């Protein structure tokens, strides 16, 4: 079986940890670095799906939500980097 769910969780936790760390030290570059993991997970979900999820609509929605979250976080951090 192709069970990729633990890898999604590990990458998401690592990415959110780096993002929270970047926000706590007020470093936009670190926050943007953490959002790269979200981009990778969302693109993988959109192209390959999540093993164990039978409905393609849920998989597509999860991928788009994670992609939107990554875009928001990286755009906000890049804006803070440009303004400062």
XYZ file of C-alpha atoms in Angstrom:
84
model
C 0.000 0.000 0.000
C 1.051 3.571 -0.612
C 0.431 5.170 2.776
C 1.850 8.679 2.574
C -0.185 10.230 5.407
C 2.589 10.074 8.075
C 4.920 11.928 5.726
C 2.310 14.655 5.164
C 1.907 15.070 8.910
C 5.674 15.188 9.480
C 6.264 17.789 6.761
C 3.261 19.857 7.857
C 4.382 19.851 11.504
C 7.927 20.788 10.520
C 6.681 23.564 8.228
C 4.277 24.976 10.809
C 7.037 24.793 13.425
C 9.377 26.836 11.229
C 6.572 29.294 10.412
C 5.678 29.792 14.082
C 9.353 30.181 14.937
C 9.712 32.790 12.171
C 6.702 34.716 13.439
C 7.940 34.562 17.040
C 11.376 35.993 16.218
C 9.815 38.397 13.677
C 11.952 37.133 10.800
C 10.048 37.074 7.489
C 12.779 35.091 5.735
C 12.415 32.174 8.133
C 8.641 32.283 7.753
C 8.937 32.153 3.958
C 11.308 29.205 4.305
C 8.692 27.385 6.387
C 6.002 28.038 3.784
C 8.016 26.124 1.164
C 7.087 22.881 2.911
C 3.426 23.806 2.625
C 3.876 24.474 -1.087
C 5.512 21.082 -1.612
C 2.813 19.203 0.303
C -0.015 21.015 -1.484
C 1.416 20.426 -4.947
C 1.972 16.757 -4.134
C -1.614 16.454 -2.887
C -2.996 18.170 -5.997
C -1.042 15.948 -8.394
C -1.059 12.583 -6.592
C -3.774 12.789 -3.963
C -3.804 11.376 -0.470
C -3.677 7.613 -0.070
C -6.699 6.335 1.801
C -9.009 9.193 0.842
C -11.528 7.753 -1.591
C -13.161 10.977 -2.727
C -11.165 13.101 -5.152
C -13.161 16.205 -4.183
C -11.880 16.090 -0.602
C -8.332 15.542 -1.791
C -8.556 18.460 -4.214
C -10.091 20.703 -1.528
C -7.388 19.834 1.010
C -4.694 20.540 -1.573
C -6.198 23.909 -2.473
C -6.627 24.911 1.172
C -3.003 24.087 1.991
C -1.863 25.906 -1.175
C -3.908 28.972 -0.255
C -2.516 28.953 3.269
C 1.029 28.723 1.933
C 0.399 31.567 -0.505
C -1.072 33.772 2.235
C 1.768 33.156 4.678
C 4.534 33.658 2.135
C 2.883 36.757 0.614
C 2.366 38.326 4.030
C 5.940 37.608 5.031
C 7.327 38.893 1.738
C 5.295 42.088 2.160
C 6.757 42.569 5.645
C 10.213 41.980 4.207
C 9.688 44.565 1.450
C 8.103 47.235 3.683
C 10.809 47.099 6.372
